[in-house]
Amino acid sequence: MYTVRRLVSGIIFGGLLTCSTGHAEPAPSVSGATIELSVTQQHYLFDLVQYLYRWFMDENDVERGPKPDRNIHFWLREIHYERDAGDASRWIQVYLPDFEIDVQLKNSNYHSEELAITVSNDCFKITQVARVPLSEINEATYAKTAYPYSEMRAYLFQMRTNAVYPDGVMLNEMKQATRGHLSKEPEYIRKGHPAAQIIHLAPLSPVANEAWVFWESGRMLLRFASDLDLTNPGLWDLGQLTVDTYDVDEQVVVSLDEVPGSNAYMTRDQVGRALYNCIILGKRIELKPRQ
């Protein structure tokens, strides 16, 4: 088992958008073990890199990436974790050797007797991202595929400002959940429940079942997560959402090495990315008390 040098983020979510590409794509060339076809398709892997591009990569990654006339490589393998009886969930690990980034994916598929629901997502979603040196990877255990890096770069550039936001039922549920959560925050209570609060919603990704919100007046980041698909209206009534909060004044460090063993902090770099996605690329909403 390799050592994860830098755990970038753990994300346990379902699906915000459909994973269907809407058009047929040629079967990729994958050597080695058999891997779920949908995960090896160009559209899916490019969306995965776009997520990394927005949330984790920096200029060093881009500068040291493949030459424009080369391919970007994806190494994939299925991970067989121990599961409960009746749990048909699957996990796939995608390693990007050109950037030394490891991504773990999950496709949830199980029934919860406690909640009396079946948890089933329509595609694999990111659960964890880490930087892992190539020297710690056993290349022989992966299936491989690759696509032209020039097409990858063109896609990232074309999509760099493209944004899809929660709407309809999901937007309404997010407003309710955000207000419910803010009402418990000391800062919100201290100000005597002002008439309106300004929040910013980050764009959604089709490969990551998470939703980020920046509460401007409270200077706090919120992240909604669940093993269920966030687009499922029933999810928001089940109380199964995980909500992580980060005070951008109090819970920010330069390096997580400053707070070993704690997951209550974000690095300054992570906060900067979150604020960029929420404020610059995001959608500004005035949240009134009755909303």
PDB file of C-alpha atoms in Angstrom:
ATOM      1  CA  MET A   1       0.000   0.000   0.000  1.00  0.00           C
ATOM      2  CA  TYR A   2       1.534   3.267  -1.025  1.00  0.00           C
ATOM      3  CA  THR A   3       1.988   6.168   1.307  1.00  0.00           C
ATOM      4  CA  VAL A   4      -0.249   9.125   0.668  1.00  0.00           C
ATOM      5  CA  ARG A   5       2.103  12.046   0.961  1.00  0.00           C
ATOM      6  CA  ARG A   6      -0.453  14.739   0.795  1.00  0.00           C
ATOM      7  CA  LEU A   7      -4.085  14.032   1.245  1.00  0.00           C
ATOM      8  CA  VAL A   8      -5.773  16.706  -0.754  1.00  0.00           C
ATOM      9  CA  SER A   9      -9.365  16.056   0.054  1.00  0.00           C
ATOM     10  CA  GLY A  10     -11.820  13.367   1.012  1.00  0.00           C
ATOM     11  CA  ILE A  11     -15.142  13.609  -0.672  1.00  0.00           C
ATOM     12  CA  ILE A  12     -17.989  11.180  -0.136  1.00  0.00           C
ATOM     13  CA  PHE A  13     -20.791  12.092  -2.394  1.00  0.00           C
ATOM     14  CA  GLY A  14     -23.083  10.718  -5.051  1.00  0.00           C
ATOM     15  CA  GLY A  15     -23.946  12.573  -8.220  1.00  0.00           C
ATOM     16  CA  LEU A  16     -24.937  16.114  -9.046  1.00  0.00           C
ATOM     17  CA  LEU A  17     -25.367  15.699 -12.736  1.00  0.00           C
ATOM     18  CA  THR A  18     -25.928  12.837 -15.049  1.00  0.00           C
ATOM     19  CA  CYS A  19     -22.797  11.191 -16.319  1.00  0.00           C
ATOM     20  CA  SER A  20     -24.240  10.525 -19.718  1.00  0.00           C
ATOM     21  CA  THR A  21     -22.180  12.156 -22.417  1.00  0.00           C
ATOM     22  CA  GLY A  22     -25.175  12.423 -24.692  1.00  0.00           C
ATOM     23  CA  HIS A  23     -23.246  11.041 -27.645  1.00  0.00           C
ATOM     24  CA  ALA A  24     -21.436   7.898 -28.607  1.00  0.00           C
ATOM     25  CA  GLU A  25     -17.700   7.809 -28.165  1.00  0.00           C
ATOM     26  CA  PRO A  26     -15.229   5.354 -29.625  1.00  0.00           C
ATOM     27  CA  ALA A  27     -14.141   2.578 -27.312  1.00  0.00           C
ATOM     28  CA  PRO A  28     -10.840   3.573 -25.693  1.00  0.00           C
ATOM     29  CA  SER A  29      -7.768   1.473 -25.911  1.00  0.00           C
ATOM     30  CA  VAL A  30      -7.276   0.047 -22.440  1.00  0.00           C
ATOM     31  CA  SER A  31      -4.628  -2.516 -21.759  1.00  0.00           C
ATOM     32  CA  GLY A  32      -4.430  -4.723 -18.707  1.00  0.00           C
ATOM     33  CA  ALA A  33      -7.334  -5.570 -16.444  1.00  0.00           C
ATOM     34  CA  THR A  34     -10.946  -4.946 -17.432  1.00  0.00           C
ATOM     35  CA  ILE A  35     -12.243  -1.594 -16.207  1.00  0.00           C
ATOM     36  CA  GLU A  36     -15.732  -0.149 -16.266  1.00  0.00           C
ATOM     37  CA  LEU A  37     -16.070   1.260 -19.794  1.00  0.00           C
ATOM     38  CA  SER A  38     -17.807   4.493 -18.753  1.00  0.00           C
ATOM     39  CA  VAL A  39     -14.821   5.470 -16.597  1.00  0.00           C
ATOM     40  CA  THR A  40     -12.358   5.089 -19.469  1.00  0.00           C
ATOM     41  CA  GLN A  41     -14.270   7.249 -21.921  1.00  0.00           C
ATOM     42  CA  GLN A  42     -12.639  10.493 -22.954  1.00  0.00           C
ATOM     43  CA  HIS A  43     -15.520  12.687 -21.859  1.00  0.00           C
ATOM     44  CA  TYR A  44     -15.534  11.235 -18.356  1.00  0.00           C
ATOM     45  CA  LEU A  45     -11.760  11.439 -17.884  1.00  0.00           C
ATOM     46  CA  PHE A  46     -11.634  14.972 -19.257  1.00  0.00           C
ATOM     47  CA  ASP A  47     -14.348  15.995 -16.779  1.00  0.00           C
ATOM     48  CA  LEU A  48     -12.298  14.380 -14.042  1.00  0.00           C
ATOM     49  CA  VAL A  49      -9.248  16.428 -15.015  1.00  0.00           C
ATOM     50  CA  GLN A  50     -11.371  19.552 -15.216  1.00  0.00           C
ATOM     51  CA  TYR A  51     -12.388  18.955 -11.596  1.00  0.00           C
ATOM     52  CA  LEU A  52      -8.710  18.618 -10.633  1.00  0.00           C
ATOM     53  CA  TYR A  53      -7.895  21.688 -12.708  1.00  0.00           C
ATOM     54  CA  ARG A  54     -10.350  23.770 -10.727  1.00  0.00           C
ATOM     55  CA  TRP A  55      -9.769  22.397  -7.263  1.00  0.00           C
ATOM     56  CA  PHE A  56      -6.248  20.983  -7.022  1.00  0.00           C
ATOM     57  CA  MET A  57      -3.864  21.614  -9.887  1.00  0.00           C
ATOM     58  CA  ASP A  58      -1.665  24.690 -10.033  1.00  0.00           C
ATOM     59  CA  GLU A  59       0.683  26.250 -12.533  1.00  0.00           C
ATOM     60  CA  ASN A  60       3.448  23.800 -11.623  1.00  0.00           C
ATOM     61  CA  ASP A  61       1.252  20.898 -12.704  1.00  0.00           C
ATOM     62  CA  VAL A  62       0.468  22.522 -16.030  1.00  0.00           C
ATOM     63  CA  GLU A  63       4.069  23.498 -16.673  1.00  0.00           C
ATOM     64  CA  ARG A  64       5.440  20.061 -15.944  1.00  0.00           C
ATOM     65  CA  GLY A  65       2.621  18.221 -17.750  1.00  0.00           C
ATOM     66  CA  PRO A  66       3.038  16.374 -21.038  1.00  0.00           C
ATOM     67  CA  LYS A  67       4.233  18.223 -24.121  1.00  0.00           C
ATOM     68  CA  PRO A  68       1.383  19.364 -26.359  1.00  0.00           C
ATOM     69  CA  ASP A  69       2.186  16.704 -28.954  1.00  0.00           C
ATOM     70  CA  ARG A  70       2.131  13.872 -26.402  1.00  0.00           C
ATOM     71  CA  ASN A  71      -0.659  11.993 -24.654  1.00  0.00           C
ATOM     72  CA  ILE A  72      -2.069  12.390 -21.190  1.00  0.00           C
ATOM     73  CA  HIS A  73      -2.055   8.991 -19.511  1.00  0.00           C
ATOM     74  CA  PHE A  74      -4.616   7.439 -17.187  1.00  0.00           C
ATOM     75  CA  TRP A  75      -3.882   4.280 -15.210  1.00  0.00           C
ATOM     76  CA  LEU A  76      -6.908   2.543 -13.736  1.00  0.00           C
ATOM     77  CA  ARG A  77      -7.633  -0.391 -11.498  1.00  0.00           C
ATOM     78  CA  GLU A  78     -10.599  -1.676  -9.562  1.00  0.00           C
ATOM     79  CA  ILE A  79     -10.253  -1.799  -5.797  1.00  0.00           C
ATOM     80  CA  HIS A  80     -12.097  -4.571  -3.991  1.00  0.00           C
ATOM     81  CA  TYR A  81     -12.941  -3.348  -0.527  1.00  0.00           C
ATOM     82  CA  GLU A  82     -14.742  -5.555   1.949  1.00  0.00           C
ATOM     83  CA  ARG A  83     -18.476  -4.932   1.686  1.00  0.00           C
ATOM     84  CA  ASP A  84     -21.549  -5.801   3.673  1.00  0.00           C
ATOM     85  CA  ALA A  85     -23.899  -8.473   2.354  1.00  0.00           C
ATOM     86  CA  GLY A  86     -26.012  -7.015  -0.444  1.00  0.00           C
ATOM     87  CA  ASP A  87     -23.660  -4.091  -1.017  1.00  0.00           C
ATOM     88  CA  ALA A  88     -22.774  -3.995  -4.722  1.00  0.00           C
ATOM     89  CA  SER A  89     -20.818  -0.734  -4.572  1.00  0.00           C
ATOM     90  CA  ARG A  90     -17.632  -0.557  -6.632  1.00  0.00           C
ATOM     91  CA  TRP A  91     -14.436   1.462  -6.363  1.00  0.00           C
ATOM     92  CA  ILE A  92     -11.956   2.404  -9.072  1.00  0.00           C
ATOM     93  CA  GLN A  93      -8.617   4.092  -8.659  1.00  0.00           C
ATOM     94  CA  VAL A  94      -7.390   6.418 -11.411  1.00  0.00           C
ATOM     95  CA  TYR A  95      -3.742   7.438 -11.350  1.00  0.00           C
ATOM     96  CA  LEU A  96      -2.438  10.266 -13.535  1.00  0.00           C
ATOM     97  CA  PRO A  97       1.304   9.554 -13.855  1.00  0.00           C
ATOM     98  CA  ASP A  98       1.958  12.795 -15.729  1.00  0.00           C
ATOM     99  CA  PHE A  99       0.862  14.756 -12.654  1.00  0.00           C
ATOM    100  CA  GLU A 100       1.392  12.133  -9.940  1.00  0.00           C
ATOM    101  CA  ILE A 101      -2.198  12.541  -8.785  1.00  0.00           C
ATOM    102  CA  ASP A 102      -4.281   9.664  -7.487  1.00  0.00           C
ATOM    103  CA  VAL A 103      -8.093   9.775  -7.648  1.00  0.00           C
ATOM    104  CA  GLN A 104     -10.418   7.268  -6.033  1.00  0.00           C
ATOM    105  CA  LEU A 105     -13.927   6.786  -7.401  1.00  0.00           C
ATOM    106  CA  LYS A 106     -16.991   5.081  -6.028  1.00  0.00           C
ATOM    107  CA  ASN A 107     -20.243   3.945  -7.551  1.00  0.00           C
ATOM    108  CA  SER A 108     -22.595   3.401  -4.630  1.00  0.00           C
ATOM    109  CA  ASN A 109     -25.126   0.597  -4.933  1.00  0.00           C
ATOM    110  CA  TYR A 110     -26.701  -0.736  -1.741  1.00  0.00           C
ATOM    111  CA  HIS A 111     -29.932  -0.776   0.209  1.00  0.00           C
ATOM    112  CA  SER A 112     -30.242   0.926   3.576  1.00  0.00           C
ATOM    113  CA  GLU A 113     -32.702  -0.899   5.819  1.00  0.00           C
ATOM    114  CA  GLU A 114     -32.474   1.916   8.343  1.00  0.00           C
ATOM    115  CA  LEU A 115     -33.534   4.551   5.826  1.00  0.00           C
ATOM    116  CA  ALA A 116     -35.608   2.191   3.711  1.00  0.00           C
ATOM    117  CA  ILE A 117     -33.968   3.432   0.535  1.00  0.00           C
ATOM    118  CA  THR A 118     -31.689   2.084  -2.160  1.00  0.00           C
ATOM    119  CA  VAL A 119     -28.538   4.106  -2.647  1.00  0.00           C
ATOM    120  CA  SER A 120     -27.587   3.920  -6.282  1.00  0.00           C
ATOM    121  CA  ASN A 121     -25.652   6.419  -8.357  1.00  0.00           C
ATOM    122  CA  ASP A 122     -25.620   6.477 -12.112  1.00  0.00           C
ATOM    123  CA  CYS A 123     -21.849   6.668 -12.413  1.00  0.00           C
ATOM    124  CA  PHE A 124     -18.591   6.688 -10.499  1.00  0.00           C
ATOM    125  CA  LYS A 125     -17.923   9.794  -8.408  1.00  0.00           C
ATOM    126  CA  ILE A 126     -14.747  11.097  -6.795  1.00  0.00           C
ATOM    127  CA  THR A 127     -14.292  10.172  -3.156  1.00  0.00           C
ATOM    128  CA  GLN A 128     -10.677  11.124  -2.584  1.00  0.00           C
ATOM    129  CA  VAL A 129      -7.786  12.877  -4.285  1.00  0.00           C
ATOM    130  CA  ALA A 130      -4.163  12.634  -3.254  1.00  0.00           C
ATOM    131  CA  ARG A 131      -0.713  13.378  -4.564  1.00  0.00           C
ATOM    132  CA  VAL A 132       1.236  10.154  -4.794  1.00  0.00           C
ATOM    133  CA  PRO A 133       4.783   9.920  -6.213  1.00  0.00           C
ATOM    134  CA  LEU A 134       5.164   7.720  -9.274  1.00  0.00           C
ATOM    135  CA  SER A 135       7.873   5.798  -7.430  1.00  0.00           C
ATOM    136  CA  GLU A 136       5.207   4.469  -5.042  1.00  0.00           C
ATOM    137  CA  ILE A 137       2.946   3.121  -7.790  1.00  0.00           C
ATOM    138  CA  ASN A 138       3.030  -0.475  -9.031  1.00  0.00           C
ATOM    139  CA  GLU A 139       2.448   0.247 -12.701  1.00  0.00           C
ATOM    140  CA  ALA A 140       1.854  -3.416 -13.566  1.00  0.00           C
ATOM    141  CA  THR A 141      -1.376  -3.527 -11.552  1.00  0.00           C
ATOM    142  CA  TYR A 142      -3.139  -0.890 -13.678  1.00  0.00           C
ATOM    143  CA  ALA A 143      -5.011  -0.916 -16.951  1.00  0.00           C
ATOM    144  CA  LYS A 144      -4.009   2.019 -19.142  1.00  0.00           C
ATOM    145  CA  THR A 145      -5.486   4.441 -21.568  1.00  0.00           C
ATOM    146  CA  ALA A 146      -4.342   7.757 -23.009  1.00  0.00           C
ATOM    147  CA  TYR A 147      -5.676  10.686 -24.999  1.00  0.00           C
ATOM    148  CA  PRO A 148      -3.980  13.529 -26.868  1.00  0.00           C
ATOM    149  CA  TYR A 149      -2.816  16.123 -24.365  1.00  0.00           C
ATOM    150  CA  SER A 150      -3.523  18.896 -26.861  1.00  0.00           C
ATOM    151  CA  GLU A 151      -7.202  17.907 -26.799  1.00  0.00           C
ATOM    152  CA  MET A 152      -7.117  17.848 -23.017  1.00  0.00           C
ATOM    153  CA  ARG A 153      -5.625  21.325 -22.796  1.00  0.00           C
ATOM    154  CA  ALA A 154      -8.056  22.675 -25.356  1.00  0.00           C
ATOM    155  CA  TYR A 155     -10.956  21.227 -23.366  1.00  0.00           C
ATOM    156  CA  LEU A 156      -9.715  22.757 -20.105  1.00  0.00           C
ATOM    157  CA  PHE A 157      -9.233  26.149 -21.722  1.00  0.00           C
ATOM    158  CA  GLN A 158     -12.626  26.047 -23.403  1.00  0.00           C
ATOM    159  CA  MET A 159     -14.384  24.961 -20.204  1.00  0.00           C
ATOM    160  CA  ARG A 160     -12.434  27.081 -17.703  1.00  0.00           C
ATOM    161  CA  THR A 161     -15.322  29.468 -17.127  1.00  0.00           C
ATOM    162  CA  ASN A 162     -18.139  27.069 -17.917  1.00  0.00           C
ATOM    163  CA  ALA A 163     -20.385  26.726 -14.897  1.00  0.00           C
ATOM    164  CA  VAL A 164     -23.440  24.657 -14.037  1.00  0.00           C
ATOM    165  CA  TYR A 165     -25.269  25.572 -10.847  1.00  0.00           C
ATOM    166  CA  PRO A 166     -27.905  23.885  -8.715  1.00  0.00           C
ATOM    167  CA  ASP A 167     -31.357  24.808  -9.932  1.00  0.00           C
ATOM    168  CA  GLY A 168     -34.974  23.850  -9.467  1.00  0.00           C
ATOM    169  CA  VAL A 169     -35.663  21.503  -6.572  1.00  0.00           C
ATOM    170  CA  MET A 170     -32.006  21.094  -5.724  1.00  0.00           C
ATOM    171  CA  LEU A 171     -31.422  24.848  -5.483  1.00  0.00           C
ATOM    172  CA  ASN A 172     -34.418  25.234  -3.207  1.00  0.00           C
ATOM    173  CA  GLU A 173     -33.256  22.350  -1.027  1.00  0.00           C
ATOM    174  CA  MET A 174     -29.778  23.847  -0.822  1.00  0.00           C
ATOM    175  CA  LYS A 175     -31.208  27.184   0.289  1.00  0.00           C
ATOM    176  CA  GLN A 176     -33.216  25.481   3.001  1.00  0.00           C
ATOM    177  CA  ALA A 177     -30.296  23.358   4.152  1.00  0.00           C
ATOM    178  CA  THR A 178     -27.940  26.345   4.151  1.00  0.00           C
ATOM    179  CA  ARG A 179     -30.345  28.479   6.145  1.00  0.00           C
ATOM    180  CA  GLY A 180     -30.957  25.658   8.589  1.00  0.00           C
ATOM    181  CA  HIS A 181     -27.256  25.215   9.099  1.00  0.00           C
ATOM    182  CA  LEU A 182     -26.487  28.924   9.380  1.00  0.00           C
ATOM    183  CA  SER A 183     -29.163  29.340  12.037  1.00  0.00           C
ATOM    184  CA  LYS A 184     -26.997  27.192  14.324  1.00  0.00           C
ATOM    185  CA  GLU A 185     -23.849  29.237  13.819  1.00  0.00           C
ATOM    186  CA  PRO A 186     -22.808  31.567  16.686  1.00  0.00           C
ATOM    187  CA  GLU A 187     -22.019  34.388  14.275  1.00  0.00           C
ATOM    188  CA  TYR A 188     -25.493  34.212  12.763  1.00  0.00           C
ATOM    189  CA  ILE A 189     -27.099  34.164  16.210  1.00  0.00           C
ATOM    190  CA  ARG A 190     -24.872  36.961  17.475  1.00  0.00           C
ATOM    191  CA  LYS A 191     -26.045  39.287  14.715  1.00  0.00           C
ATOM    192  CA  GLY A 192     -29.640  38.694  15.669  1.00  0.00           C
ATOM    193  CA  HIS A 193     -30.760  36.963  12.499  1.00  0.00           C
ATOM    194  CA  PRO A 194     -30.359  39.811  10.018  1.00  0.00           C
ATOM    195  CA  ALA A 195     -32.886  40.150   7.259  1.00  0.00           C
ATOM    196  CA  ALA A 196     -30.822  38.612   4.501  1.00  0.00           C
ATOM    197  CA  GLN A 197     -27.591  36.705   4.047  1.00  0.00           C
ATOM    198  CA  ILE A 198     -25.401  36.632   0.964  1.00  0.00           C
ATOM    199  CA  ILE A 199     -24.181  33.237  -0.163  1.00  0.00           C
ATOM    200  CA  HIS A 200     -22.230  32.105  -3.223  1.00  0.00           C
ATOM    201  CA  LEU A 201     -22.740  28.681  -4.811  1.00  0.00           C
ATOM    202  CA  ALA A 202     -19.797  27.035  -6.565  1.00  0.00           C
ATOM    203  CA  PRO A 203     -20.412  25.351  -9.939  1.00  0.00           C
ATOM    204  CA  LEU A 204     -21.190  21.656  -9.869  1.00  0.00           C
ATOM    205  CA  SER A 205     -19.055  18.919 -11.378  1.00  0.00           C
ATOM    206  CA  PRO A 206     -20.513  15.831 -13.096  1.00  0.00           C
ATOM    207  CA  VAL A 207     -17.836  13.636 -11.494  1.00  0.00           C
ATOM    208  CA  ALA A 208     -17.925  14.922  -7.910  1.00  0.00           C
ATOM    209  CA  ASN A 209     -20.967  14.690  -5.690  1.00  0.00           C
ATOM    210  CA  GLU A 210     -20.297  17.774  -3.608  1.00  0.00           C
ATOM    211  CA  ALA A 211     -21.697  21.274  -3.300  1.00  0.00           C
ATOM    212  CA  TRP A 212     -19.723  24.207  -1.923  1.00  0.00           C
ATOM    213  CA  VAL A 213     -21.204  27.389  -0.514  1.00  0.00           C
ATOM    214  CA  PHE A 214     -19.468  30.548   0.727  1.00  0.00           C
ATOM    215  CA  TRP A 215     -21.444  32.420   3.376  1.00  0.00           C
ATOM    216  CA  GLU A 216     -20.165  35.930   2.710  1.00  0.00           C
ATOM    217  CA  SER A 217     -21.483  37.758   5.768  1.00  0.00           C
ATOM    218  CA  GLY A 218     -20.372  34.967   8.108  1.00  0.00           C
ATOM    219  CA  ARG A 219     -17.058  34.424   6.293  1.00  0.00           C
ATOM    220  CA  MET A 220     -17.547  30.705   6.309  1.00  0.00           C
ATOM    221  CA  LEU A 221     -17.272  27.919   3.730  1.00  0.00           C
ATOM    222  CA  LEU A 222     -19.792  25.076   3.756  1.00  0.00           C
ATOM    223  CA  ARG A 223     -19.483  21.803   1.908  1.00  0.00           C
ATOM    224  CA  PHE A 224     -22.489  19.522   1.437  1.00  0.00           C
ATOM    225  CA  ALA A 225     -21.796  15.842   0.859  1.00  0.00           C
ATOM    226  CA  SER A 226     -23.557  12.518   0.879  1.00  0.00           C
ATOM    227  CA  ASP A 227     -23.200   8.973  -0.365  1.00  0.00           C
ATOM    228  CA  LEU A 228     -26.565   9.555  -2.021  1.00  0.00           C
ATOM    229  CA  ASP A 229     -27.020  11.475  -5.239  1.00  0.00           C
ATOM    230  CA  LEU A 230     -27.431  15.156  -4.312  1.00  0.00           C
ATOM    231  CA  THR A 231     -29.912  15.557  -7.155  1.00  0.00           C
ATOM    232  CA  ASN A 232     -32.246  13.140  -5.374  1.00  0.00           C
ATOM    233  CA  PRO A 233     -34.888  15.378  -3.716  1.00  0.00           C
ATOM    234  CA  GLY A 234     -35.514  12.733  -1.055  1.00  0.00           C
ATOM    235  CA  LEU A 235     -31.934  13.014   0.137  1.00  0.00           C
ATOM    236  CA  TRP A 236     -32.472  16.432   1.671  1.00  0.00           C
ATOM    237  CA  ASP A 237     -35.267  15.140   3.892  1.00  0.00           C
ATOM    238  CA  LEU A 238     -33.364  12.109   5.152  1.00  0.00           C
ATOM    239  CA  GLY A 239     -30.874  13.946   7.305  1.00  0.00           C
ATOM    240  CA  GLN A 240     -28.050  12.061   5.606  1.00  0.00           C
ATOM    241  CA  LEU A 241     -26.154  15.096   4.412  1.00  0.00           C
ATOM    242  CA  THR A 242     -22.657  15.678   5.671  1.00  0.00           C
ATOM    243  CA  VAL A 243     -22.018  19.385   6.147  1.00  0.00           C
ATOM    244  CA  ASP A 244     -18.448  20.523   6.757  1.00  0.00           C
ATOM    245  CA  THR A 245     -17.870  24.129   7.780  1.00  0.00           C
ATOM    246  CA  TYR A 246     -14.681  26.158   7.714  1.00  0.00           C
ATOM    247  CA  ASP A 247     -14.275  29.605   9.241  1.00  0.00           C
ATOM    248  CA  VAL A 248     -11.998  31.383   6.771  1.00  0.00           C
ATOM    249  CA  ASP A 249     -10.562  33.510   9.588  1.00  0.00           C
ATOM    250  CA  GLU A 250      -9.985  30.785  12.157  1.00  0.00           C
ATOM    251  CA  GLN A 251      -9.608  27.465  10.336  1.00  0.00           C
ATOM    252  CA  VAL A 252      -6.968  28.235   7.744  1.00  0.00           C
ATOM    253  CA  VAL A 253      -3.298  27.241   7.883  1.00  0.00           C
ATOM    254  CA  VAL A 254      -0.475  27.390   5.395  1.00  0.00           C
ATOM    255  CA  SER A 255       0.199  23.667   5.753  1.00  0.00           C
ATOM    256  CA  LEU A 256      -1.801  20.866   7.334  1.00  0.00           C
ATOM    257  CA  ASP A 257       1.460  19.814   8.965  1.00  0.00           C
ATOM    258  CA  GLU A 258       0.704  22.601  11.438  1.00  0.00           C
ATOM    259  CA  VAL A 259      -2.338  20.699  12.722  1.00  0.00           C
ATOM    260  CA  PRO A 260      -1.398  17.002  12.483  1.00  0.00           C
ATOM    261  CA  GLY A 261      -4.275  14.607  12.985  1.00  0.00           C
ATOM    262  CA  SER A 262      -6.975  17.243  12.599  1.00  0.00           C
ATOM    263  CA  ASN A 263      -9.362  17.544   9.662  1.00  0.00           C
ATOM    264  CA  ALA A 264     -10.872  20.768  10.933  1.00  0.00           C
ATOM    265  CA  TYR A 265      -8.607  22.967   8.848  1.00  0.00           C
ATOM    266  CA  MET A 266      -8.060  23.894   5.235  1.00  0.00           C
ATOM    267  CA  THR A 267      -4.850  25.191   3.770  1.00  0.00           C
ATOM    268  CA  ARG A 268      -4.643  28.736   2.510  1.00  0.00           C
ATOM    269  CA  ASP A 269      -4.338  27.318  -0.994  1.00  0.00           C
ATOM    270  CA  GLN A 270      -7.489  25.197  -0.616  1.00  0.00           C
ATOM    271  CA  VAL A 271      -9.457  28.147   0.740  1.00  0.00           C
ATOM    272  CA  GLY A 272      -8.272  30.288  -2.140  1.00  0.00           C
ATOM    273  CA  ARG A 273      -9.523  27.731  -4.636  1.00  0.00           C
ATOM    274  CA  ALA A 274     -12.828  27.349  -2.836  1.00  0.00           C
ATOM    275  CA  LEU A 275     -13.362  31.115  -2.799  1.00  0.00           C
ATOM    276  CA  TYR A 276     -12.444  31.358  -6.471  1.00  0.00           C
ATOM    277  CA  ASN A 277     -15.002  28.678  -7.354  1.00  0.00           C
ATOM    278  CA  CYS A 278     -17.683  30.187  -5.104  1.00  0.00           C
ATOM    279  CA  ILE A 279     -17.197  33.902  -5.793  1.00  0.00           C
ATOM    280  CA  ILE A 280     -15.540  34.243  -9.185  1.00  0.00           C
ATOM    281  CA  LEU A 281     -17.114  31.251 -10.936  1.00  0.00           C
ATOM    282  CA  GLY A 282     -20.050  30.967  -8.568  1.00  0.00           C
ATOM    283  CA  LYS A 283     -23.591  32.204  -8.314  1.00  0.00           C
ATOM    284  CA  ARG A 284     -24.460  34.968  -5.828  1.00  0.00           C
ATOM    285  CA  ILE A 285     -27.739  34.556  -3.958  1.00  0.00           C
ATOM    286  CA  GLU A 286     -29.476  36.696  -1.356  1.00  0.00           C
ATOM    287  CA  LEU A 287     -30.900  34.308   1.176  1.00  0.00           C
ATOM    288  CA  LYS A 288     -33.927  35.783   2.885  1.00  0.00           C
ATOM    289  CA  PRO A 289     -35.269  34.365   6.154  1.00  0.00           C
ATOM    290  CA  ARG A 290     -38.277  32.706   4.577  1.00  0.00           C
ATOM    291  CA  GLN A 291     -36.301  31.053   1.754  1.00  0.00           C
TER     292      GLN A 291
END
